[in-house]
mmCIF file of C-alpha atoms and ligand atoms in Angstrom:
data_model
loop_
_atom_site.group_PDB
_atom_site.id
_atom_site.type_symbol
_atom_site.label_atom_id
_atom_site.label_comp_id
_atom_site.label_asym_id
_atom_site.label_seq_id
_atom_site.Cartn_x
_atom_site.Cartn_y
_atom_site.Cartn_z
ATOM 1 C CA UNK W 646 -24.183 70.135 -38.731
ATOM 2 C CA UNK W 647 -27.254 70.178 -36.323
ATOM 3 C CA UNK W 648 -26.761 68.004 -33.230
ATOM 4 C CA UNK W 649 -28.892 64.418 -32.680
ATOM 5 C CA UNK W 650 -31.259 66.186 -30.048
ATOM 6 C CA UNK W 651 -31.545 69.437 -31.904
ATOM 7 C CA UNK W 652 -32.845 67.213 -34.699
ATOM 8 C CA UNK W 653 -34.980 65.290 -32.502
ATOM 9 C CA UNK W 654 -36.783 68.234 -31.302
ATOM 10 C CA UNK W 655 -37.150 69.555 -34.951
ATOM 11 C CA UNK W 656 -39.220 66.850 -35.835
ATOM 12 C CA UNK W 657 -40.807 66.517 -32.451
ATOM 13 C CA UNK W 658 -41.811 70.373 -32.688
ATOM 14 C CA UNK W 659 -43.010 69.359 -36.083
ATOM 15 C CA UNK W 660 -45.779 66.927 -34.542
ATOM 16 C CA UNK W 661 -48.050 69.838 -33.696
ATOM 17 C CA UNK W 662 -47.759 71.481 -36.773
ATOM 18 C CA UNK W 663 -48.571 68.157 -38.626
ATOM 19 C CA UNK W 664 -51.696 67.744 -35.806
ATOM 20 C CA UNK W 665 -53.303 71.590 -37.322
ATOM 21 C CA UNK W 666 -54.423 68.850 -40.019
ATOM 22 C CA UNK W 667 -57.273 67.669 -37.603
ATOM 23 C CA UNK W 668 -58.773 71.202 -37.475
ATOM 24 C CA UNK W 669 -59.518 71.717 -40.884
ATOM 25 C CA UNK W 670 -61.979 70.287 -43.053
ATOM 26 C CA UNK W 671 -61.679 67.071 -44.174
ATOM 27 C CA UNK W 672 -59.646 66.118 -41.489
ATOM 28 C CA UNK W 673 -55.728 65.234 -42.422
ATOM 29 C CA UNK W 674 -52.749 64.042 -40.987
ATOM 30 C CA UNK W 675 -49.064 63.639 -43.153
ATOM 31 C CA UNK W 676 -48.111 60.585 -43.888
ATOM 32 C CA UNK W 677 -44.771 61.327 -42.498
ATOM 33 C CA UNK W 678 -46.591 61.056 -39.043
ATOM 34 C CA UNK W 679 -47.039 57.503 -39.502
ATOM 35 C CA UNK W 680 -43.049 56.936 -38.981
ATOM 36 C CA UNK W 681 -42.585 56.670 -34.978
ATOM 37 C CA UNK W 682 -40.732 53.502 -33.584
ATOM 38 C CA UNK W 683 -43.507 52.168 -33.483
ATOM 39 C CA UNK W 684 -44.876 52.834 -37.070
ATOM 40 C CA UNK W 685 -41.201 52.238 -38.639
ATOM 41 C CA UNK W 686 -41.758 48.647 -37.057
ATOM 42 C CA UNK W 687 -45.005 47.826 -38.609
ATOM 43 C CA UNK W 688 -43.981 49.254 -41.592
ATOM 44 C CA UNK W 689 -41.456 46.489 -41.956
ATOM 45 C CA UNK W 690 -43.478 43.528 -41.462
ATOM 46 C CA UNK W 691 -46.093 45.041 -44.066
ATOM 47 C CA UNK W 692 -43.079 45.339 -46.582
ATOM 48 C CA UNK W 693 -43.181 41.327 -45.948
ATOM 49 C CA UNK W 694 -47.234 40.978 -46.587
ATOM 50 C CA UNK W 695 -48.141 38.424 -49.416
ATOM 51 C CA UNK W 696 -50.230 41.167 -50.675
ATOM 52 C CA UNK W 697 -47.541 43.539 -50.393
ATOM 53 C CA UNK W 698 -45.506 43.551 -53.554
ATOM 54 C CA UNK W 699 -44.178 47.110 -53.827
ATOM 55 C CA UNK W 700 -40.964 46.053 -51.853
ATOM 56 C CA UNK W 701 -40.625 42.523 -53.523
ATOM 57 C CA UNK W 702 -40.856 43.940 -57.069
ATOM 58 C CA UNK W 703 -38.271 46.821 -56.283
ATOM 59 C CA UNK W 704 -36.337 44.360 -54.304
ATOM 60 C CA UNK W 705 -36.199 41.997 -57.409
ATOM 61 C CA UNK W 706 -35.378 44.996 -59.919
ATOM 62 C CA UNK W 707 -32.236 46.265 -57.657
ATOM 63 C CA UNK W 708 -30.939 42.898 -57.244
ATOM 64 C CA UNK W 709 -31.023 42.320 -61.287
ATOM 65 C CA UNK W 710 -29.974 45.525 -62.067
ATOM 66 C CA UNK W 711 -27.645 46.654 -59.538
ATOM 67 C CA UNK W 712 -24.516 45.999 -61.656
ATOM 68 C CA UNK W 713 -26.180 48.345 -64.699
ATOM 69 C CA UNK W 714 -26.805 50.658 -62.043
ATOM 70 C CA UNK W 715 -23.313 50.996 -60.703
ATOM 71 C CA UNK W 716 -21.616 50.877 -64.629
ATOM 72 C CA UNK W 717 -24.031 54.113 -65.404
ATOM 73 C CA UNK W 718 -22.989 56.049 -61.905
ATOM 74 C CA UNK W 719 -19.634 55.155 -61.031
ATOM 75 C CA UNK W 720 -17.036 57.199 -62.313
ATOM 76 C CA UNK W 721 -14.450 57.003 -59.850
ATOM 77 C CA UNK W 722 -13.354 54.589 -57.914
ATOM 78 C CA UNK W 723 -15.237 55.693 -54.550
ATOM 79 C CA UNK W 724 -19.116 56.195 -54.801
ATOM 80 C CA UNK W 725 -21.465 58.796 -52.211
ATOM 81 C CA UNK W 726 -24.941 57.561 -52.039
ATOM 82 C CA UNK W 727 -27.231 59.535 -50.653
ATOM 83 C CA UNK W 728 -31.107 57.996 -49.363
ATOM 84 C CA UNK W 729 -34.714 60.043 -48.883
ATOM 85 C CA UNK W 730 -36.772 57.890 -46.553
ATOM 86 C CA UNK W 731 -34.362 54.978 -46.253
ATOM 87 C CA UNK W 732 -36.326 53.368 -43.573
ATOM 88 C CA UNK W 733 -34.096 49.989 -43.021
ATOM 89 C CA UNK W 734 -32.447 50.103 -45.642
ATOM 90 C CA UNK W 735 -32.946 46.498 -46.121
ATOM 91 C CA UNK W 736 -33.172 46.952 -50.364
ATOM 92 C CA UNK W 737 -30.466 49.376 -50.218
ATOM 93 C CA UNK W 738 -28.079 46.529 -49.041
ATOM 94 C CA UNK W 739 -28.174 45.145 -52.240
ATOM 95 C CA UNK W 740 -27.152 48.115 -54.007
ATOM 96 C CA UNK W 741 -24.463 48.640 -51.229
ATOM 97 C CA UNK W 742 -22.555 45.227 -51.421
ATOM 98 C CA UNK W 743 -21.959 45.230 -55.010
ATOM 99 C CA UNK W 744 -20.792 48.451 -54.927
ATOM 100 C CA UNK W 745 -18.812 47.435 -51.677
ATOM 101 C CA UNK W 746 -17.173 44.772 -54.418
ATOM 102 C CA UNK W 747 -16.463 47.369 -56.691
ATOM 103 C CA UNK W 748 -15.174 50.519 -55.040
ATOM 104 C CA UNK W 749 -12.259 51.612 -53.019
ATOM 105 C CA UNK W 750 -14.933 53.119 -50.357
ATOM 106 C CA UNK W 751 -18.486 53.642 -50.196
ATOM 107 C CA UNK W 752 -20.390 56.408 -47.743
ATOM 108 C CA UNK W 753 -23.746 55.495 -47.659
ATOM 109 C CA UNK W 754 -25.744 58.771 -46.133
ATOM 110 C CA UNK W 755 -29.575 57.843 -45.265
ATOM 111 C CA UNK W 756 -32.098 60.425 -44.186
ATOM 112 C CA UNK W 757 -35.029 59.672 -42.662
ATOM 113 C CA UNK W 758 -37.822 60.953 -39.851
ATOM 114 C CA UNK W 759 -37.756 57.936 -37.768
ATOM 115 C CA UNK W 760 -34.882 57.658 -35.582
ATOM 116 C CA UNK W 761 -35.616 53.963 -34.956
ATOM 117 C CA UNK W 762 -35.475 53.557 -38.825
ATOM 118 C CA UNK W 763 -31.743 55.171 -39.041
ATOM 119 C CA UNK W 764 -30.726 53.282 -36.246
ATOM 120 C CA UNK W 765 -32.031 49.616 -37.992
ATOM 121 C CA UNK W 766 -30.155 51.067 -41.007
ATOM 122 C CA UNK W 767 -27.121 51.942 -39.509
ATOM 123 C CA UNK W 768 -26.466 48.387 -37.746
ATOM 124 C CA UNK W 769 -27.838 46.539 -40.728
ATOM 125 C CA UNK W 770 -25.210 48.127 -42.636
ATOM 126 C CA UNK W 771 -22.560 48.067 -41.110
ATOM 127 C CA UNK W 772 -22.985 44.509 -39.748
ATOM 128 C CA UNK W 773 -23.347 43.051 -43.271
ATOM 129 C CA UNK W 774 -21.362 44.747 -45.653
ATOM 130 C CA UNK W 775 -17.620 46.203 -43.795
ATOM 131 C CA UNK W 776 -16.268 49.035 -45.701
ATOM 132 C CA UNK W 777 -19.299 51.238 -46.445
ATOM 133 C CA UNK W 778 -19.676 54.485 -44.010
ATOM 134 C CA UNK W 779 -23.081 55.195 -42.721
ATOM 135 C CA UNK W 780 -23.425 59.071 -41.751
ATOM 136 C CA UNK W 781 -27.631 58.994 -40.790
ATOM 137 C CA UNK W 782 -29.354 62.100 -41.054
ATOM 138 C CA UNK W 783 -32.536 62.658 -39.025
ATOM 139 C CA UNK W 784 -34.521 64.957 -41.035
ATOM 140 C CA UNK W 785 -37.430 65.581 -42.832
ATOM 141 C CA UNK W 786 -36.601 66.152 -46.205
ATOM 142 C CA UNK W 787 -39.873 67.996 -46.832
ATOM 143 C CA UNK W 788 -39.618 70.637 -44.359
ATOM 144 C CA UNK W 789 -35.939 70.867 -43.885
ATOM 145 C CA UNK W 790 -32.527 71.249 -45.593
ATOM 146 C CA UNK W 791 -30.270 67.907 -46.332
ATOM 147 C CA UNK W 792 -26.963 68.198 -45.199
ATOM 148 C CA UNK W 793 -25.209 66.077 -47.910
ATOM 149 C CA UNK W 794 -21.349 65.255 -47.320
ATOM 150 C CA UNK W 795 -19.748 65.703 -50.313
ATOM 151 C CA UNK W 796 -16.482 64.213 -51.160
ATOM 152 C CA UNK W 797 -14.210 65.955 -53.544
ATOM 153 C CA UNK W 798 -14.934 65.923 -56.954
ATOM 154 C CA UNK W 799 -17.173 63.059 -56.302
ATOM 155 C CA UNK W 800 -20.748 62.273 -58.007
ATOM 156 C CA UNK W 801 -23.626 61.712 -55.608
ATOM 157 C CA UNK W 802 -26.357 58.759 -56.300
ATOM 158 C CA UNK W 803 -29.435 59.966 -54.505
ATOM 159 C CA UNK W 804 -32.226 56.883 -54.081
ATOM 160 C CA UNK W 805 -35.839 57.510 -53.204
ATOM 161 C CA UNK W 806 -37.191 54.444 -53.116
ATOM 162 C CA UNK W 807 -40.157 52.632 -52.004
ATOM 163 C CA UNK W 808 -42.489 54.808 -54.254
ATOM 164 C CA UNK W 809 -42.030 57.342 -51.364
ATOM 165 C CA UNK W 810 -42.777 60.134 -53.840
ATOM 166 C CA UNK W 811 -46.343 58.792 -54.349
ATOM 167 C CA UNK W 812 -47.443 60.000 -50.911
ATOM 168 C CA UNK W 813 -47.015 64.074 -52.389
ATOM 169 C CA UNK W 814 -49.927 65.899 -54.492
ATOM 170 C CA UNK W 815 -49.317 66.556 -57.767
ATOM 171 C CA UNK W 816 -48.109 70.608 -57.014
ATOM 172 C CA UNK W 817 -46.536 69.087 -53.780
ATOM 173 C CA UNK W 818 -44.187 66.353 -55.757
ATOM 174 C CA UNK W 819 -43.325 69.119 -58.221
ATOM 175 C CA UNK W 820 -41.918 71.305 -55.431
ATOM 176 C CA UNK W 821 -40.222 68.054 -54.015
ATOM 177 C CA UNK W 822 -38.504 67.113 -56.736
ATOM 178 C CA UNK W 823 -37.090 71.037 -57.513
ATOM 179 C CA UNK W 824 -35.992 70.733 -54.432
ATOM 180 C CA UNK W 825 -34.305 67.603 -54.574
ATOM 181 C CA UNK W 826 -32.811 68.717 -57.908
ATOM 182 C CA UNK W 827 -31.530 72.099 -56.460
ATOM 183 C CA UNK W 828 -29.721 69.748 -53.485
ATOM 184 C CA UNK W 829 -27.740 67.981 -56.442
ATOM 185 C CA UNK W 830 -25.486 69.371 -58.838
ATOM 186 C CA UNK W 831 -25.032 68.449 -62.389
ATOM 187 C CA UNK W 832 -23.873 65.333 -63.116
ATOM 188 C CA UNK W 833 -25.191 63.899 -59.883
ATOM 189 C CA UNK W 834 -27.739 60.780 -60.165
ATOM 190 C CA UNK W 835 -31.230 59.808 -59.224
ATOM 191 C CA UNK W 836 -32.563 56.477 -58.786
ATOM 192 C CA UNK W 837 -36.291 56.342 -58.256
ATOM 193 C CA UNK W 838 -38.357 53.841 -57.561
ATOM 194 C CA UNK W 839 -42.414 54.384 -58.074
ATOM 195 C CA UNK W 840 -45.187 51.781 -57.981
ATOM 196 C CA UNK W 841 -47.305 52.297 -61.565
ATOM 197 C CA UNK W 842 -51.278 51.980 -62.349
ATOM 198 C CA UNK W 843 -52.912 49.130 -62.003
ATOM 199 C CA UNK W 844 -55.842 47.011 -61.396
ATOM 200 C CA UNK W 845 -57.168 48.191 -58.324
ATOM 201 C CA UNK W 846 -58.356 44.586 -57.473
ATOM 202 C CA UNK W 847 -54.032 44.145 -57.073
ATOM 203 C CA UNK W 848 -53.728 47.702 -55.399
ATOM 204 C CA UNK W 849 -56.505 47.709 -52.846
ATOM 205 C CA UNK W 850 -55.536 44.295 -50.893
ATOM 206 C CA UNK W 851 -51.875 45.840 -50.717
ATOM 207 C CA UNK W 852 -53.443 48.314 -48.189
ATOM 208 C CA UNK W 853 -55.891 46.341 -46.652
ATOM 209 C CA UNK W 854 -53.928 43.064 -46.237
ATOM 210 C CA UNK W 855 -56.018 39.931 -44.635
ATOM 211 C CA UNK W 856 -54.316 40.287 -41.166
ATOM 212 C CA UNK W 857 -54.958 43.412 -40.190
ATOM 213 C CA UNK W 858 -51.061 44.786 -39.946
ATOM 214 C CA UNK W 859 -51.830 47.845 -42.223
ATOM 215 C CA UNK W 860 -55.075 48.818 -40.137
ATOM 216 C CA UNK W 861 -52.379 48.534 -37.390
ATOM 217 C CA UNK W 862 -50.387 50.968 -38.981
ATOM 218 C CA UNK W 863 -52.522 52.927 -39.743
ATOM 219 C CA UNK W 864 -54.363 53.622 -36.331
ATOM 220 C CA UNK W 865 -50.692 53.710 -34.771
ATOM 221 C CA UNK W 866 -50.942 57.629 -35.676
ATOM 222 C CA UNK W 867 -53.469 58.104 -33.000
ATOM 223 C CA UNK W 868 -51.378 56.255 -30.473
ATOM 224 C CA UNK W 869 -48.399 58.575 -30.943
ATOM 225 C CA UNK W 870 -50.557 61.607 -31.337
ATOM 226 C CA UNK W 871 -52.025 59.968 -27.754
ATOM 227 C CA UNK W 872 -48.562 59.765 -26.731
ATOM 228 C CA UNK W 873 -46.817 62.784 -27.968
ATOM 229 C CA UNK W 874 -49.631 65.195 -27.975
ATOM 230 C CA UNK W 875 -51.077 64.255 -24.480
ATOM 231 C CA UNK W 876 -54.183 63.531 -26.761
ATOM 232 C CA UNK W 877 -57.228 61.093 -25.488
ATOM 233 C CA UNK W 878 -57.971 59.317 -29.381
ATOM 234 C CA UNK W 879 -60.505 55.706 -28.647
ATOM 235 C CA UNK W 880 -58.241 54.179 -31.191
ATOM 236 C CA UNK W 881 -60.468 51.699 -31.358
ATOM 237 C CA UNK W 882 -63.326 53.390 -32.394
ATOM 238 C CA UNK W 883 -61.848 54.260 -35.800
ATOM 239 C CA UNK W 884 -61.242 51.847 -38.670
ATOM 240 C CA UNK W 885 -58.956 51.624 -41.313
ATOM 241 C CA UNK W 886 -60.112 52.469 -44.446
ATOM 242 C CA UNK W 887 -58.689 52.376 -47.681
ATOM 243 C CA UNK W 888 -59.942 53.638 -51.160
ATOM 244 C CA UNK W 889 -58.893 53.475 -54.483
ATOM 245 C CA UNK W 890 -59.767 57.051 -55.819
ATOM 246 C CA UNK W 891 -59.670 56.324 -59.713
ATOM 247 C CA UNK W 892 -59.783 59.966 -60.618
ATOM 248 C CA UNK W 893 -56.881 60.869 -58.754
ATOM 249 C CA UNK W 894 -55.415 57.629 -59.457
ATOM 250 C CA UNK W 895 -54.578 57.070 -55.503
ATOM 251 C CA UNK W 896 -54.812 54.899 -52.852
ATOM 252 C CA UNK W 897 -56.414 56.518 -49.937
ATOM 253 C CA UNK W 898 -55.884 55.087 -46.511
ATOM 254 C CA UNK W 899 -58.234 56.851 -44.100
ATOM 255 C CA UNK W 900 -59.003 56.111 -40.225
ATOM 256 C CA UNK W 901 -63.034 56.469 -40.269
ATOM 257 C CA UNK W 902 -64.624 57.309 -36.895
ATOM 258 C CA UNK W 903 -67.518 54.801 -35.790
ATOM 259 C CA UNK W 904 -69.242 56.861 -33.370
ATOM 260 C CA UNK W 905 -69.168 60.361 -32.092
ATOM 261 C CA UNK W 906 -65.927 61.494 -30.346
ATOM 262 C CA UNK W 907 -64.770 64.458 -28.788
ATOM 263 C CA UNK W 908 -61.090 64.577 -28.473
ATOM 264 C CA UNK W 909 -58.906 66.544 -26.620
ATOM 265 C CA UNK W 910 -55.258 67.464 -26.911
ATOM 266 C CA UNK W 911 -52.422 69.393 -25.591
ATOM 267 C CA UNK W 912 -51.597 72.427 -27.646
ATOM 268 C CA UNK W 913 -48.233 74.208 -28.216
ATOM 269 C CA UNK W 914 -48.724 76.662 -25.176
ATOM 270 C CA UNK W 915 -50.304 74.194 -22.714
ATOM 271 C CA UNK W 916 -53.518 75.271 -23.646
ATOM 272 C CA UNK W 917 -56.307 72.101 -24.121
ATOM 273 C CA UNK W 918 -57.688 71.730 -27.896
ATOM 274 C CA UNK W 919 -60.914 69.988 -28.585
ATOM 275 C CA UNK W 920 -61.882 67.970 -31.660
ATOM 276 C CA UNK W 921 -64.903 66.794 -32.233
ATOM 277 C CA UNK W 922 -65.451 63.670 -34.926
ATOM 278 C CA UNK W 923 -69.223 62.838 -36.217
ATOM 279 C CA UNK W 924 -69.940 59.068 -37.216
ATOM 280 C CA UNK W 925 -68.931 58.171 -40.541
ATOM 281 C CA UNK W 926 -65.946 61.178 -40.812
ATOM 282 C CA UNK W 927 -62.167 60.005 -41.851
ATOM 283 C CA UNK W 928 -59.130 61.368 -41.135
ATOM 284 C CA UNK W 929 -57.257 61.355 -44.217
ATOM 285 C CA UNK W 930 -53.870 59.643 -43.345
ATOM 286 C CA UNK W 931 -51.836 58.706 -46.561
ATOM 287 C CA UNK W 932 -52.001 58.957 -50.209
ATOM 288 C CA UNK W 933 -49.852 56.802 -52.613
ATOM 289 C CA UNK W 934 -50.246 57.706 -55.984
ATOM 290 C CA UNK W 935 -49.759 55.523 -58.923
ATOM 291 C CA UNK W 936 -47.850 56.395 -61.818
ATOM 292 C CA UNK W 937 -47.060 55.566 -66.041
ATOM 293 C CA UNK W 938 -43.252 55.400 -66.854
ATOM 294 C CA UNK W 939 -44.309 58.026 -68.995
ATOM 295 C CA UNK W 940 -45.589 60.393 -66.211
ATOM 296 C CA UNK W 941 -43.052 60.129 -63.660
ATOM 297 C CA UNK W 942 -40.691 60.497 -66.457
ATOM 298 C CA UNK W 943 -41.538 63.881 -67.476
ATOM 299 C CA UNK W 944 -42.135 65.160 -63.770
ATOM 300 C CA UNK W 945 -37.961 64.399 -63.861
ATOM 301 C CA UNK W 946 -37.506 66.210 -66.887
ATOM 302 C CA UNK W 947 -39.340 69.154 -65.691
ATOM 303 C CA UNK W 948 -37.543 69.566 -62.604
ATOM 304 C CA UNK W 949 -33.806 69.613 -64.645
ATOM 305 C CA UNK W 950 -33.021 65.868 -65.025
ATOM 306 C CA UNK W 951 -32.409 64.050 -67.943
ATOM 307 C CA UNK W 952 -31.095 60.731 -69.310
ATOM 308 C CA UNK W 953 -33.101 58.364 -68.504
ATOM 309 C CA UNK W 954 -32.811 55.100 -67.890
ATOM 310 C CA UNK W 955 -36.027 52.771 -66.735
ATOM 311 C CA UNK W 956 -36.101 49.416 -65.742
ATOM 312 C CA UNK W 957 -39.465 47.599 -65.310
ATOM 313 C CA UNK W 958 -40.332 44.146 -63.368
ATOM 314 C CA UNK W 959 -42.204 41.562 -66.048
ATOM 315 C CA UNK W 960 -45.809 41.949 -64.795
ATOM 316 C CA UNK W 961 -45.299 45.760 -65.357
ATOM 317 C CA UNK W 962 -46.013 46.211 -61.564
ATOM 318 C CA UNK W 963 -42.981 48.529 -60.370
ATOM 319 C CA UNK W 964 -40.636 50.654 -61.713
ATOM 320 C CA UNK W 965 -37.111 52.157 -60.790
ATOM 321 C CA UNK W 966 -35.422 55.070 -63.319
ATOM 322 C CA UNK W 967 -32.264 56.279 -63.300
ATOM 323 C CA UNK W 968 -31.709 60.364 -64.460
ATOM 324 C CA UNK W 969 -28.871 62.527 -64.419
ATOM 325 C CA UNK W 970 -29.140 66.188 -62.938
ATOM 326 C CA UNK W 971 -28.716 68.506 -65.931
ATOM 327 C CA UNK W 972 -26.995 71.804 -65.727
ATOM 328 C CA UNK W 973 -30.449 73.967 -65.912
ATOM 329 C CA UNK W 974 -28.311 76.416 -67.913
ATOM 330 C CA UNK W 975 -27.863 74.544 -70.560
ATOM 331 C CA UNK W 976 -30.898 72.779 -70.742
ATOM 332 C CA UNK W 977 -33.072 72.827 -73.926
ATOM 333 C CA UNK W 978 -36.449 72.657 -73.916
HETATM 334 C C1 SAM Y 2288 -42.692 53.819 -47.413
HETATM 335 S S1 SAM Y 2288 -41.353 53.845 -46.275
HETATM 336 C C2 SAM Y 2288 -40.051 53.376 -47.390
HETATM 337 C C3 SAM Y 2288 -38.827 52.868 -46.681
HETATM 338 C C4 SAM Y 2288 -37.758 52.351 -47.621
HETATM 339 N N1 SAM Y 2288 -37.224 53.414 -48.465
HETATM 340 C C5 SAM Y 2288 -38.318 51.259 -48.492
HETATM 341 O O1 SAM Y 2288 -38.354 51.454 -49.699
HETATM 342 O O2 SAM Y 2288 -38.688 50.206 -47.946
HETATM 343 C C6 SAM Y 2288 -41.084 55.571 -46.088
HETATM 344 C C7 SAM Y 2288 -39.881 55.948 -45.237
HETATM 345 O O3 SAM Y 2288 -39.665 57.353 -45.389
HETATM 346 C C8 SAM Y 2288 -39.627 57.988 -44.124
HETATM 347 N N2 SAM Y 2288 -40.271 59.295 -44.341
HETATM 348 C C9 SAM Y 2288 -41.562 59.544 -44.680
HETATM 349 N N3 SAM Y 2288 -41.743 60.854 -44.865
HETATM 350 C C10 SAM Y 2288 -40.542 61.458 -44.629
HETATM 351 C C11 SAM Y 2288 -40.090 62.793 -44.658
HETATM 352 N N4 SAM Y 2288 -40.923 63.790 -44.980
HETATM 353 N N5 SAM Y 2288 -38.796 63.053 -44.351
HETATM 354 C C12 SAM Y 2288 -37.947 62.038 -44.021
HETATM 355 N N6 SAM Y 2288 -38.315 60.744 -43.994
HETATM 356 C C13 SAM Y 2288 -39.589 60.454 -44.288
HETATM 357 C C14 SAM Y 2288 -40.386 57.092 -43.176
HETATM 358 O O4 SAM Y 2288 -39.938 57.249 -41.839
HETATM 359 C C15 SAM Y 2288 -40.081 55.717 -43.735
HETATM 360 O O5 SAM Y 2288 -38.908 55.174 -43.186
#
């Protein structure tokens, strides 16, 4: 297993990869980028926005459902859970206690890009609910391999929560979730939770929010790229923007640039790069798709899971499903 500062340099060596984004047209960034301590920070007081209800409703459905979770993925009596993007892992906690309550022992193995993130997780964990192992993993899970612990004989629950997968493009989500699939073996689990289609007069205000902490978030990229890049952003002469693209069926968050700019920053052999931004250009920062039950159900099925199980909030806002990694052997199409 890779050392804590040969994964910190993986992911900072990944920072000027994810910055070749700015040279093409549009301009983009990965969301990933928005993660530094920073970002992880913001992230968490958004998560407690009035207009934020993503987290709430997922909250809400893991709390009521927890217990119908563990019946359908326990089989033993120790359980190996497994988190993409964990952030805090302040839902997870639910999950984790009851099955602290139920189990002989628990390892609880988050992966995320923001080391401040695993760090939260791991004491949050561990300071509230004794008896469950946290092993962290600093990794992207896009561009690199997980290193799951497995435990003998042992299922795996993997969670992506948070409607995480909703930041990927259609061919980019499929190639996610073969990957993800590929990482698991049959008989292994998959709780997902996704944020579905809505009225965009609900959507919109969830990324726009009335105090300004998602337009914080947002232009928090440039300060790291600032920071990390050597780079010489005005952060304040780009806005937050976000857009409901209705074909796509997306939220768009964008950082628009108010006046001309010319930007420089410090590329991967020393050398200076220059940028140049005209008035009224965005940098294209995040995407978060929305999604039917329908939909994200047969993206599963295509990439070899099966057995579904869905469970919906009341206002049809959110929803988390539970599949089963099929041997692709024996699958029947
Ligand atoms: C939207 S937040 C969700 C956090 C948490 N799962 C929740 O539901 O509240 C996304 C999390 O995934 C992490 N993340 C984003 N892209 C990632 C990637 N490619 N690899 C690993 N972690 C990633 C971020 O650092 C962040 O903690």
């Amino acid at each position: 297993m890779a050392s804590v500062s040969e994964m910190i340099s993986t992911v900072e060596a990944a920072i000027w990869d994810a910055a070749q984004g700015l040279m093409r047209t549009p301009k983009t960034l990965p969301a990933w980028l928005l993660y530094d301590a920073q970002g992880t920070l913001l992230f968490e007081q958004i998560t407690e926005l009035r207009e934020y209800y993503p987290t709430r409703t997922e909250r809400a459905l893991l709390s009521e459902h927890a217990d119908s979770i563990l019946e359908l993925t326990c089989k033993s009596g120790s359980l190996n859970i497994v988190e993409l993007g964990a952030g805090t892992a302040t839902k997870t906690g639910i999950l984790l206690s009851r099955a602290s309550r139920r189990m002989d022992a628990v390892l609880y193995q988050p992966v995320d890009v923001s080391l401040t993130a695993l760090a939260i997780a791991k004491q949050n964990v561990e300071d509230a609910i004794p008896g469950v192992e946290v092993v962290p993993q600093l990794a992207n899970y896009v561009t690199q391999p997980l290193e799951i612990r497995r435990v003998e004989n042992e299922r795996v629950l993997m969670l992506y929560l948070g409607s995480s997968i909703g930041n990927f493009l259609p061919w980019e989500r499929k190639a996610l979730l073969d990957n993800i699939r590929r990482q698991l073996r049959p008989g292994d689990f998959l709780l997902i939770g996704v944020d579905l289609l809505k009225d965009k007069r609900v959507l919109l205000p969830a990324y726009d929010d009335a105090d300004g902490v998602t337009a914080a978030f947002n232009q928090n990229v440039l300060a790291r790229l600032n920071r990390e890049l050597n780079a010489d952003f005005d952060i304040d002469g780009f806005a937050h923007l976000a857009r409901w693209n209705v074909g796509e069926r997306r939220i768009e968050m964008h950082l628009q640039c108010m006046r001309r700019q010319e930007v420089r920053l410090l590329g991967p052999d020393g050398e200076t790069v220059l940028l140049t931004f005209d008035p009224g250009e965005t940098i294209h920062t995040e995407n978060s798709y929305k999604f039917t039950t329908t939909g994200i159900i047969s993206e599963l099925s295509e990439a070899g899971f099966e057995g579904t199980k869905v469970w919906i909030d009341d206002k049809s806002l959110y929803s988390l499903t539970l599949v089963e990694a099929v041997d692709q052997h024996k699958r029947v199409d």
